[in-house]
């Protein structure tokens, strides 16, 4: 649990830096979440973006266009559940 929290804090910090700087965001990020946080619900958007980053890091997703990559097969139920949850969340922002 501590490792998960530490990862999320680092990812959120790096994301904040990228958003406040002049860095270009990856295509998958902009496609799924847009180029910046919305003026309303910015904290929820940041949570969703951090969750997607954590999923990509945890499961080594490197698809340049699709945020979550291909859906996992049925042999990984926890990953499949997380993928499904994030897919629903991304519909909110896309």
mmCIF file of N, CA, C and O in Angstrom:
data_model
loop_
_atom_site.group_PDB
_atom_site.id
_atom_site.type_symbol
_atom_site.label_atom_id
_atom_site.label_comp_id
_atom_site.label_asym_id
_atom_site.label_seq_id
_atom_site.Cartn_x
_atom_site.Cartn_y
_atom_site.Cartn_z
ATOM 1 N N UNK A 1 0.824 -1.198 0.000
ATOM 2 C CA UNK A 1 0.000 0.000 0.000
ATOM 3 C C UNK A 1 0.865 1.258 0.000
ATOM 4 O O UNK A 1 0.565 2.196 -0.695
ATOM 5 N N UNK A 2 1.927 1.244 0.768
ATOM 6 C CA UNK A 2 2.790 2.418 0.822
ATOM 7 C C UNK A 2 3.460 2.665 -0.520
ATOM 8 O O UNK A 2 3.624 3.806 -0.932
ATOM 9 N N UNK A 3 3.838 1.586 -1.199
ATOM 10 C CA UNK A 3 4.476 1.730 -2.512
ATOM 11 C C UNK A 3 3.498 2.351 -3.506
ATOM 12 O O UNK A 3 3.885 3.216 -4.301
ATOM 13 N N UNK A 4 2.239 1.940 -3.438
ATOM 14 C CA UNK A 4 1.218 2.489 -4.321
ATOM 15 C C UNK A 4 1.036 3.985 -4.062
ATOM 16 O O UNK A 4 0.959 4.784 -4.996
ATOM 17 N N UNK A 5 0.971 4.361 -2.804
ATOM 18 C CA UNK A 5 0.798 5.766 -2.455
ATOM 19 C C UNK A 5 2.016 6.586 -2.906
ATOM 20 O O UNK A 5 1.865 7.678 -3.453
ATOM 21 N N UNK A 6 3.188 6.044 -2.699
ATOM 22 C CA UNK A 6 4.415 6.734 -3.094
ATOM 23 C C UNK A 6 4.462 6.916 -4.613
ATOM 24 O O UNK A 6 4.806 7.998 -5.104
ATOM 25 N N UNK A 7 4.081 5.875 -5.347
ATOM 26 C CA UNK A 7 4.042 5.965 -6.801
ATOM 27 C C UNK A 7 3.072 7.053 -7.237
ATOM 28 O O UNK A 7 3.407 7.893 -8.075
ATOM 29 N N UNK A 8 1.892 7.066 -6.676
ATOM 30 C CA UNK A 8 0.882 8.058 -7.060
ATOM 31 C C UNK A 8 1.327 9.483 -6.735
ATOM 32 O O UNK A 8 1.078 10.402 -7.520
ATOM 33 N N UNK A 9 1.979 9.667 -5.608
ATOM 34 C CA UNK A 9 2.473 11.006 -5.266
ATOM 35 C C UNK A 9 3.526 11.474 -6.267
ATOM 36 O O UNK A 9 3.512 12.632 -6.702
ATOM 37 N N UNK A 10 4.415 10.582 -6.636
ATOM 38 C CA UNK A 10 5.439 10.933 -7.626
ATOM 39 C C UNK A 10 4.824 11.234 -8.988
ATOM 40 O O UNK A 10 5.204 12.198 -9.650
ATOM 41 N N UNK A 11 3.894 10.390 -9.397
ATOM 42 C CA UNK A 11 3.254 10.601 -10.695
ATOM 43 C C UNK A 11 2.476 11.915 -10.716
ATOM 44 O O UNK A 11 2.532 12.671 -11.686
ATOM 45 N N UNK A 12 1.765 12.188 -9.648
ATOM 46 C CA UNK A 12 0.985 13.430 -9.574
ATOM 47 C C UNK A 12 1.907 14.645 -9.617
ATOM 48 O O UNK A 12 1.608 15.631 -10.291
ATOM 49 N N UNK A 13 3.017 14.570 -8.936
ATOM 50 C CA UNK A 13 3.980 15.667 -8.942
ATOM 51 C C UNK A 13 4.560 15.887 -10.340
ATOM 52 O O UNK A 13 4.650 17.027 -10.823
ATOM 53 N N UNK A 14 4.936 14.804 -11.003
ATOM 54 C CA UNK A 14 5.481 14.911 -12.359
ATOM 55 C C UNK A 14 4.434 15.441 -13.330
ATOM 56 O O UNK A 14 4.736 16.236 -14.216
ATOM 57 N N UNK A 15 3.194 15.007 -13.153
ATOM 58 C CA UNK A 15 2.116 15.490 -14.009
ATOM 59 C C UNK A 15 1.893 16.980 -13.791
ATOM 60 O O UNK A 15 1.746 17.741 -14.759
ATOM 61 N N UNK A 16 1.882 17.415 -12.558
ATOM 62 C CA UNK A 16 1.725 18.844 -12.264
ATOM 63 C C UNK A 16 2.828 19.657 -12.917
ATOM 64 O O UNK A 16 2.575 20.711 -13.500
ATOM 65 N N UNK A 17 4.051 19.156 -12.826
ATOM 66 C CA UNK A 17 5.180 19.845 -13.461
ATOM 67 C C UNK A 17 4.994 19.926 -14.968
ATOM 68 O O UNK A 17 5.242 20.965 -15.580
ATOM 69 N N UNK A 18 4.573 18.816 -15.574
ATOM 70 C CA UNK A 18 4.392 18.787 -17.032
ATOM 71 C C UNK A 18 3.284 19.745 -17.464
ATOM 72 O O UNK A 18 3.416 20.444 -18.474
ATOM 73 N N UNK A 19 2.205 19.790 -16.699
ATOM 74 C CA UNK A 19 1.086 20.660 -17.046
ATOM 75 C C UNK A 19 1.426 22.135 -16.884
ATOM 76 O O UNK A 19 0.946 22.970 -17.638
ATOM 77 N N UNK A 20 2.255 22.456 -15.917
ATOM 78 C CA UNK A 20 2.593 23.858 -15.681
ATOM 79 C C UNK A 20 3.759 24.335 -16.550
ATOM 80 O O UNK A 20 3.986 25.523 -16.669
ATOM 81 N N UNK A 21 4.456 23.406 -17.167
ATOM 82 C CA UNK A 21 5.578 23.763 -18.026
ATOM 83 C C UNK A 21 5.173 23.805 -19.481
ATOM 84 O O UNK A 21 3.997 23.830 -19.833
ATOM 85 N N UNK A 22 6.161 23.811 -20.327
ATOM 86 C CA UNK A 22 5.915 23.885 -21.766
ATOM 87 C C UNK A 22 6.064 22.516 -22.426
ATOM 88 O O UNK A 22 6.182 22.419 -23.643
ATOM 89 N N UNK A 23 6.057 21.466 -21.633
ATOM 90 C CA UNK A 23 6.228 20.127 -22.179
ATOM 91 C C UNK A 23 4.990 19.703 -22.964
ATOM 92 O O UNK A 23 3.869 20.029 -22.601
ATOM 93 N N UNK A 24 5.234 18.977 -24.039
ATOM 94 C CA UNK A 24 4.124 18.402 -24.790
ATOM 95 C C UNK A 24 3.693 17.114 -24.109
ATOM 96 O O UNK A 24 4.523 16.299 -23.720
ATOM 97 N N UNK A 25 2.411 16.956 -23.959
ATOM 98 C CA UNK A 25 1.878 15.743 -23.353
ATOM 99 C C UNK A 25 1.749 14.669 -24.429
ATOM 100 O O UNK A 25 1.537 14.976 -25.601
ATOM 101 N N UNK A 26 1.847 13.405 -24.053
ATOM 102 C CA UNK A 26 1.719 12.323 -25.036
ATOM 103 C C UNK A 26 0.336 12.322 -25.698
ATOM 104 O O UNK A 26 -0.657 12.736 -25.092
ATOM 105 N N UNK A 27 0.284 11.818 -26.913
ATOM 106 C CA UNK A 27 -0.970 11.742 -27.659
ATOM 107 C C UNK A 27 -2.030 10.989 -26.867
ATOM 108 O O UNK A 27 -3.182 11.430 -26.777
ATOM 109 N N UNK A 28 -1.663 9.849 -26.277
ATOM 110 C CA UNK A 28 -2.649 9.063 -25.531
ATOM 111 C C UNK A 28 -3.263 9.879 -24.400
ATOM 112 O O UNK A 28 -4.453 9.757 -24.106
ATOM 113 N N UNK A 29 -2.462 10.731 -23.766
ATOM 114 C CA UNK A 29 -2.942 11.533 -22.641
ATOM 115 C C UNK A 29 -3.954 12.566 -23.118
ATOM 116 O O UNK A 29 -5.050 12.688 -22.565
ATOM 117 N N UNK A 30 -3.577 13.311 -24.147
ATOM 118 C CA UNK A 30 -4.454 14.368 -24.669
ATOM 119 C C UNK A 30 -5.741 13.775 -25.226
ATOM 120 O O UNK A 30 -6.831 14.330 -25.026
ATOM 121 N N UNK A 31 -5.637 12.641 -25.892
ATOM 122 C CA UNK A 31 -6.825 11.993 -26.450
ATOM 123 C C UNK A 31 -7.784 11.565 -25.350
ATOM 124 O O UNK A 31 -9.002 11.742 -25.463
ATOM 125 N N UNK A 32 -7.260 11.023 -24.277
ATOM 126 C CA UNK A 32 -8.099 10.496 -23.196
ATOM 127 C C UNK A 32 -8.577 11.557 -22.213
ATOM 128 O O UNK A 32 -9.706 11.490 -21.723
ATOM 129 N N UNK A 33 -7.720 12.542 -21.926
ATOM 130 C CA UNK A 33 -8.018 13.485 -20.846
ATOM 131 C C UNK A 33 -8.030 14.950 -21.261
ATOM 132 O O UNK A 33 -8.408 15.814 -20.472
ATOM 133 N N UNK A 34 -7.593 15.224 -22.460
ATOM 134 C CA UNK A 34 -7.504 16.612 -22.905
ATOM 135 C C UNK A 34 -6.143 17.202 -22.566
ATOM 136 O O UNK A 34 -5.347 16.595 -21.849
ATOM 137 N N UNK A 35 -5.866 18.394 -23.062
ATOM 138 C CA UNK A 35 -4.544 18.994 -22.894
ATOM 139 C C UNK A 35 -4.289 19.621 -21.520
ATOM 140 O O UNK A 35 -3.157 19.949 -21.184
ATOM 141 N N UNK A 36 -5.360 19.799 -20.740
ATOM 142 C CA UNK A 36 -5.195 20.400 -19.412
ATOM 143 C C UNK A 36 -6.408 20.098 -18.556
ATOM 144 O O UNK A 36 -7.441 19.663 -19.068
ATOM 145 N N UNK A 37 -6.248 20.348 -17.286
ATOM 146 C CA UNK A 37 -7.359 20.132 -16.353
ATOM 147 C C UNK A 37 -8.476 21.127 -16.650
ATOM 148 O O UNK A 37 -8.206 22.288 -16.964
ATOM 149 N N UNK A 38 -9.721 20.682 -16.560
ATOM 150 C CA UNK A 38 -10.837 21.614 -16.754
ATOM 151 C C UNK A 38 -10.929 22.581 -15.580
ATOM 152 O O UNK A 38 -10.430 22.300 -14.489
ATOM 153 N N UNK A 39 -11.552 23.705 -15.804
ATOM 154 C CA UNK A 39 -11.672 24.686 -14.723
ATOM 155 C C UNK A 39 -12.562 24.160 -13.596
ATOM 156 O O UNK A 39 -12.362 24.491 -12.437
ATOM 157 N N UNK A 40 -13.521 23.319 -13.938
ATOM 158 C CA UNK A 40 -14.368 22.679 -12.923
ATOM 159 C C UNK A 40 -13.872 21.261 -12.709
ATOM 160 O O UNK A 40 -13.463 20.596 -13.648
ATOM 161 N N UNK A 41 -13.912 20.803 -11.514
ATOM 162 C CA UNK A 41 -13.529 19.431 -11.167
ATOM 163 C C UNK A 41 -12.069 19.121 -11.486
ATOM 164 O O UNK A 41 -11.724 17.983 -11.826
ATOM 165 N N UNK A 42 -11.212 20.111 -11.361
ATOM 166 C CA UNK A 42 -9.791 19.918 -11.677
ATOM 167 C C UNK A 42 -9.154 18.847 -10.786
ATOM 168 O O UNK A 42 -8.325 18.067 -11.255
ATOM 169 N N UNK A 43 -9.552 18.793 -9.540
ATOM 170 C CA UNK A 43 -8.987 17.796 -8.629
ATOM 171 C C UNK A 43 -9.393 16.380 -9.038
ATOM 172 O O UNK A 43 -8.566 15.464 -9.015
ATOM 173 N N UNK A 44 -10.652 16.210 -9.433
ATOM 174 C CA UNK A 44 -11.119 14.897 -9.901
ATOM 175 C C UNK A 44 -10.384 14.494 -11.174
ATOM 176 O O UNK A 44 -10.013 13.335 -11.351
ATOM 177 N N UNK A 45 -10.186 15.452 -12.064
ATOM 178 C CA UNK A 45 -9.465 15.200 -13.315
ATOM 179 C C UNK A 45 -8.029 14.770 -13.002
ATOM 180 O O UNK A 45 -7.514 13.830 -13.585
ATOM 181 N N UNK A 46 -7.398 15.461 -12.069
ATOM 182 C CA UNK A 46 -6.016 15.129 -11.695
ATOM 183 C C UNK A 46 -5.948 13.735 -11.079
ATOM 184 O O UNK A 46 -5.009 12.987 -11.361
ATOM 185 N N UNK A 47 -6.929 13.383 -10.276
ATOM 186 C CA UNK A 47 -6.986 12.023 -9.714
ATOM 187 C C UNK A 47 -7.099 10.989 -10.827
ATOM 188 O O UNK A 47 -6.407 9.968 -10.803
ATOM 189 N N UNK A 48 -7.982 11.243 -11.791
ATOM 190 C CA UNK A 48 -8.161 10.309 -12.908
ATOM 191 C C UNK A 48 -6.871 10.197 -13.723
ATOM 192 O O UNK A 48 -6.450 9.091 -14.082
ATOM 193 N N UNK A 49 -6.235 11.319 -13.998
ATOM 194 C CA UNK A 49 -4.983 11.300 -14.766
ATOM 195 C C UNK A 49 -3.901 10.531 -14.019
ATOM 196 O O UNK A 49 -3.162 9.733 -14.618
ATOM 197 N N UNK A 50 -3.817 10.726 -12.723
ATOM 198 C CA UNK A 50 -2.830 10.012 -11.908
ATOM 199 C C UNK A 50 -3.120 8.513 -11.905
ATOM 200 O O UNK A 50 -2.202 7.695 -12.015
ATOM 201 N N UNK A 51 -4.398 8.150 -11.816
ATOM 202 C CA UNK A 51 -4.772 6.736 -11.852
ATOM 203 C C UNK A 51 -4.382 6.087 -13.178
ATOM 204 O O UNK A 51 -3.881 4.960 -13.206
ATOM 205 N N UNK A 52 -4.592 6.798 -14.272
ATOM 206 C CA UNK A 52 -4.226 6.260 -15.588
ATOM 207 C C UNK A 52 -2.711 6.107 -15.681
ATOM 208 O O UNK A 52 -2.203 5.086 -16.167
ATOM 209 N N UNK A 53 -1.981 7.092 -15.206
ATOM 210 C CA UNK A 53 -0.517 6.985 -15.206
ATOM 211 C C UNK A 53 -0.056 5.794 -14.362
ATOM 212 O O UNK A 53 0.839 5.044 -14.771
ATOM 213 N N UNK A 54 -0.667 5.617 -13.201
ATOM 214 C CA UNK A 54 -0.298 4.495 -12.332
ATOM 215 C C UNK A 54 -0.582 3.160 -13.029
ATOM 216 O O UNK A 54 0.232 2.227 -12.946
ATOM 217 N N UNK A 55 -1.705 3.075 -13.708
ATOM 218 C CA UNK A 55 -2.039 1.851 -14.442
ATOM 219 C C UNK A 55 -0.993 1.586 -15.525
ATOM 220 O O UNK A 55 -0.497 0.467 -15.677
ATOM 221 N N UNK A 56 -0.642 2.618 -16.282
ATOM 222 C CA UNK A 56 0.331 2.460 -17.370
ATOM 223 C C UNK A 56 1.692 2.016 -16.825
ATOM 224 O O UNK A 56 2.332 1.136 -17.392
ATOM 225 N N UNK A 57 2.117 2.597 -15.729
ATOM 226 C CA UNK A 57 3.407 2.224 -15.134
ATOM 227 C C UNK A 57 3.343 0.806 -14.575
ATOM 228 O O UNK A 57 4.221 -0.022 -14.829
ATOM 229 N N UNK A 58 2.312 0.526 -13.820
ATOM 230 C CA UNK A 58 2.170 -0.781 -13.170
ATOM 231 C C UNK A 58 2.129 -1.922 -14.185
ATOM 232 O O UNK A 58 2.744 -2.961 -13.977
ATOM 233 N N UNK A 59 1.422 -1.705 -15.285
ATOM 234 C CA UNK A 59 1.228 -2.779 -16.260
ATOM 235 C C UNK A 59 2.056 -2.584 -17.533
ATOM 236 O O UNK A 59 1.807 -3.243 -18.536
ATOM 237 N N UNK A 60 3.005 -1.688 -17.460
ATOM 238 C CA UNK A 60 3.955 -1.447 -18.557
ATOM 239 C C UNK A 60 3.247 -1.227 -19.888
ATOM 240 O O UNK A 60 3.628 -1.783 -20.918
ATOM 241 N N UNK A 61 2.225 -0.390 -19.863
ATOM 242 C CA UNK A 61 1.510 -0.035 -21.088
ATOM 243 C C UNK A 61 2.342 1.010 -21.812
ATOM 244 O O UNK A 61 2.689 2.043 -21.247
ATOM 245 N N UNK A 62 2.663 0.747 -23.061
ATOM 246 C CA UNK A 62 3.462 1.704 -23.825
ATOM 247 C C UNK A 62 2.811 2.073 -25.150
ATOM 248 O O UNK A 62 3.463 2.574 -26.049
ATOM 249 N N UNK A 63 1.506 1.854 -25.246
ATOM 250 C CA UNK A 63 0.776 2.231 -26.450
ATOM 251 C C UNK A 63 0.840 3.751 -26.592
ATOM 252 O O UNK A 63 0.506 4.479 -25.665
ATOM 253 N N UNK A 64 1.265 4.250 -27.753
ATOM 254 C CA UNK A 64 1.409 5.701 -27.915
ATOM 255 C C UNK A 64 0.095 6.443 -28.125
ATOM 256 O O UNK A 64 0.064 7.671 -28.041
ATOM 257 N N UNK A 65 -0.999 5.717 -28.385
ATOM 258 C CA UNK A 65 -2.264 6.367 -28.702
ATOM 259 C C UNK A 65 -3.380 6.034 -27.714
ATOM 260 O O UNK A 65 -4.153 6.895 -27.327
ATOM 261 N N UNK A 66 -3.459 4.783 -27.283
ATOM 262 C CA UNK A 66 -4.547 4.325 -26.411
ATOM 263 C C UNK A 66 -4.075 4.364 -24.960
ATOM 264 O O UNK A 66 -3.114 3.683 -24.599
ATOM 265 N N UNK A 67 -4.753 5.147 -24.158
ATOM 266 C CA UNK A 67 -4.315 5.396 -22.775
ATOM 267 C C UNK A 67 -4.093 4.130 -21.964
ATOM 268 O O UNK A 67 -3.097 4.016 -21.248
ATOM 269 N N UNK A 68 -5.002 3.182 -22.053
ATOM 270 C CA UNK A 68 -4.913 1.980 -21.229
ATOM 271 C C UNK A 68 -4.401 0.773 -21.999
ATOM 272 O O UNK A 68 -4.292 -0.319 -21.441
ATOM 273 N N UNK A 69 -4.084 0.961 -23.256
ATOM 274 C CA UNK A 69 -3.647 -0.157 -24.073
ATOM 275 C C UNK A 69 -4.794 -1.123 -24.309
ATOM 276 O O UNK A 69 -5.960 -0.818 -24.056
ATOM 277 N N UNK A 70 -4.471 -2.300 -24.788
ATOM 278 C CA UNK A 70 -5.491 -3.318 -25.054
ATOM 279 C C UNK A 70 -6.075 -3.830 -23.741
ATOM 280 O O UNK A 70 -5.365 -3.920 -22.735
ATOM 281 N N UNK A 71 -7.357 -4.177 -23.751
ATOM 282 C CA UNK A 71 -7.944 -4.746 -22.537
ATOM 283 C C UNK A 71 -7.216 -6.036 -22.159
ATOM 284 O O UNK A 71 -6.836 -6.810 -23.035
ATOM 285 N N UNK A 72 -7.003 -6.261 -20.872
ATOM 286 C CA UNK A 72 -6.314 -7.480 -20.446
ATOM 287 C C UNK A 72 -7.195 -8.711 -20.664
ATOM 288 O O UNK A 72 -8.420 -8.606 -20.715
ATOM 289 N N UNK A 73 -6.529 -9.843 -20.779
ATOM 290 C CA UNK A 73 -7.298 -11.079 -20.940
ATOM 291 C C UNK A 73 -7.890 -11.490 -19.593
ATOM 292 O O UNK A 73 -7.634 -10.875 -18.574
ATOM 293 N N UNK A 74 -8.667 -12.525 -19.581
ATOM 294 C CA UNK A 74 -9.369 -12.960 -18.378
ATOM 295 C C UNK A 74 -8.507 -13.584 -17.306
ATOM 296 O O UNK A 74 -8.986 -13.917 -16.241
ATOM 297 N N UNK A 75 -7.197 -13.749 -17.570
ATOM 298 C CA UNK A 75 -6.331 -14.399 -16.579
ATOM 299 C C UNK A 75 -5.862 -13.443 -15.483
ATOM 300 O O UNK A 75 -5.196 -13.862 -14.548
ATOM 301 N N UNK A 76 -6.184 -12.180 -15.609
ATOM 302 C CA UNK A 76 -5.769 -11.189 -14.616
ATOM 303 C C UNK A 76 -6.998 -10.399 -14.155
ATOM 304 O O UNK A 76 -7.215 -9.270 -14.595
ATOM 305 N N UNK A 77 -7.810 -10.960 -13.264
ATOM 306 C CA UNK A 77 -9.067 -10.308 -12.891
ATOM 307 C C UNK A 77 -8.909 -8.944 -12.221
ATOM 308 O O UNK A 77 -9.707 -8.042 -12.469
ATOM 309 N N UNK A 78 -7.882 -8.771 -11.410
ATOM 310 C CA UNK A 78 -7.688 -7.459 -10.764
ATOM 311 C C UNK A 78 -7.330 -6.400 -11.786
ATOM 312 O O UNK A 78 -7.831 -5.283 -11.746
ATOM 313 N N UNK A 79 -6.447 -6.777 -12.715
ATOM 314 C CA UNK A 79 -6.077 -5.833 -13.772
ATOM 315 C C UNK A 79 -7.289 -5.521 -14.651
ATOM 316 O O UNK A 79 -7.527 -4.369 -15.013
ATOM 317 N N UNK A 80 -8.071 -6.542 -14.978
ATOM 318 C CA UNK A 80 -9.260 -6.338 -15.809
ATOM 319 C C UNK A 80 -10.254 -5.407 -15.111
ATOM 320 O O UNK A 80 -10.839 -4.521 -15.746
ATOM 321 N N UNK A 81 -10.429 -5.585 -13.812
ATOM 322 C CA UNK A 81 -11.344 -4.723 -13.059
ATOM 323 C C UNK A 81 -10.838 -3.284 -13.036
ATOM 324 O O UNK A 81 -11.630 -2.339 -13.192
ATOM 325 N N UNK A 82 -9.534 -3.103 -12.855
ATOM 326 C CA UNK A 82 -8.953 -1.759 -12.837
ATOM 327 C C UNK A 82 -9.101 -1.125 -14.220
ATOM 328 O O UNK A 82 -9.466 0.044 -14.338
ATOM 329 N N UNK A 83 -8.846 -1.894 -15.259
ATOM 330 C CA UNK A 83 -8.975 -1.406 -16.632
ATOM 331 C C UNK A 83 -10.417 -0.947 -16.892
ATOM 332 O O UNK A 83 -10.641 0.127 -17.446
ATOM 333 N N UNK A 84 -11.370 -1.751 -16.464
ATOM 334 C CA UNK A 84 -12.783 -1.419 -16.662
ATOM 335 C C UNK A 84 -13.163 -0.151 -15.897
ATOM 336 O O UNK A 84 -13.862 0.719 -16.415
ATOM 337 N N UNK A 85 -12.695 -0.049 -14.669
ATOM 338 C CA UNK A 85 -12.975 1.137 -13.845
ATOM 339 C C UNK A 85 -12.401 2.395 -14.499
ATOM 340 O O UNK A 85 -13.064 3.427 -14.592
ATOM 341 N N UNK A 86 -11.171 2.306 -14.968
ATOM 342 C CA UNK A 86 -10.542 3.462 -15.602
ATOM 343 C C UNK A 86 -11.199 3.804 -16.938
ATOM 344 O O UNK A 86 -11.319 4.986 -17.285
ATOM 345 N N UNK A 87 -11.635 2.803 -17.664
ATOM 346 C CA UNK A 87 -12.337 3.048 -18.927
ATOM 347 C C UNK A 87 -13.596 3.860 -18.671
ATOM 348 O O UNK A 87 -13.886 4.825 -19.392
ATOM 349 N N UNK A 88 -14.346 3.499 -17.631
ATOM 350 C CA UNK A 88 -15.544 4.266 -17.266
ATOM 351 C C UNK A 88 -15.169 5.691 -16.862
ATOM 352 O O UNK A 88 -15.831 6.657 -17.257
ATOM 353 N N UNK A 89 -14.113 5.821 -16.088
ATOM 354 C CA UNK A 89 -13.676 7.149 -15.643
ATOM 355 C C UNK A 89 -13.249 8.025 -16.822
ATOM 356 O O UNK A 89 -13.556 9.213 -16.865
ATOM 357 N N UNK A 90 -12.558 7.442 -17.780
ATOM 358 C CA UNK A 90 -12.090 8.223 -18.933
ATOM 359 C C UNK A 90 -13.248 8.721 -19.787
ATOM 360 O O UNK A 90 -13.129 9.775 -20.425
ATOM 361 N N UNK A 91 -14.355 8.003 -19.806
ATOM 362 C CA UNK A 91 -15.533 8.474 -20.550
ATOM 363 C C UNK A 91 -16.020 9.813 -20.007
ATOM 364 O O UNK A 91 -16.568 10.622 -20.742
ATOM 365 N N UNK A 92 -15.799 10.013 -18.746
ATOM 366 C CA UNK A 92 -16.207 11.273 -18.098
ATOM 367 C C UNK A 92 -15.415 12.468 -18.629
ATOM 368 O O UNK A 92 -15.914 13.573 -18.699
ATOM 369 N N UNK A 93 -14.176 12.230 -19.003
ATOM 370 C CA UNK A 93 -13.287 13.323 -19.402
ATOM 371 C C UNK A 93 -13.070 13.427 -20.901
ATOM 372 O O UNK A 93 -12.579 14.428 -21.374
ATOM 373 N N UNK A 94 -13.367 12.370 -21.624
ATOM 374 C CA UNK A 94 -13.074 12.352 -23.056
ATOM 375 C C UNK A 94 -14.101 13.003 -23.927
ATOM 376 O O UNK A 94 -15.035 13.594 -23.664
#
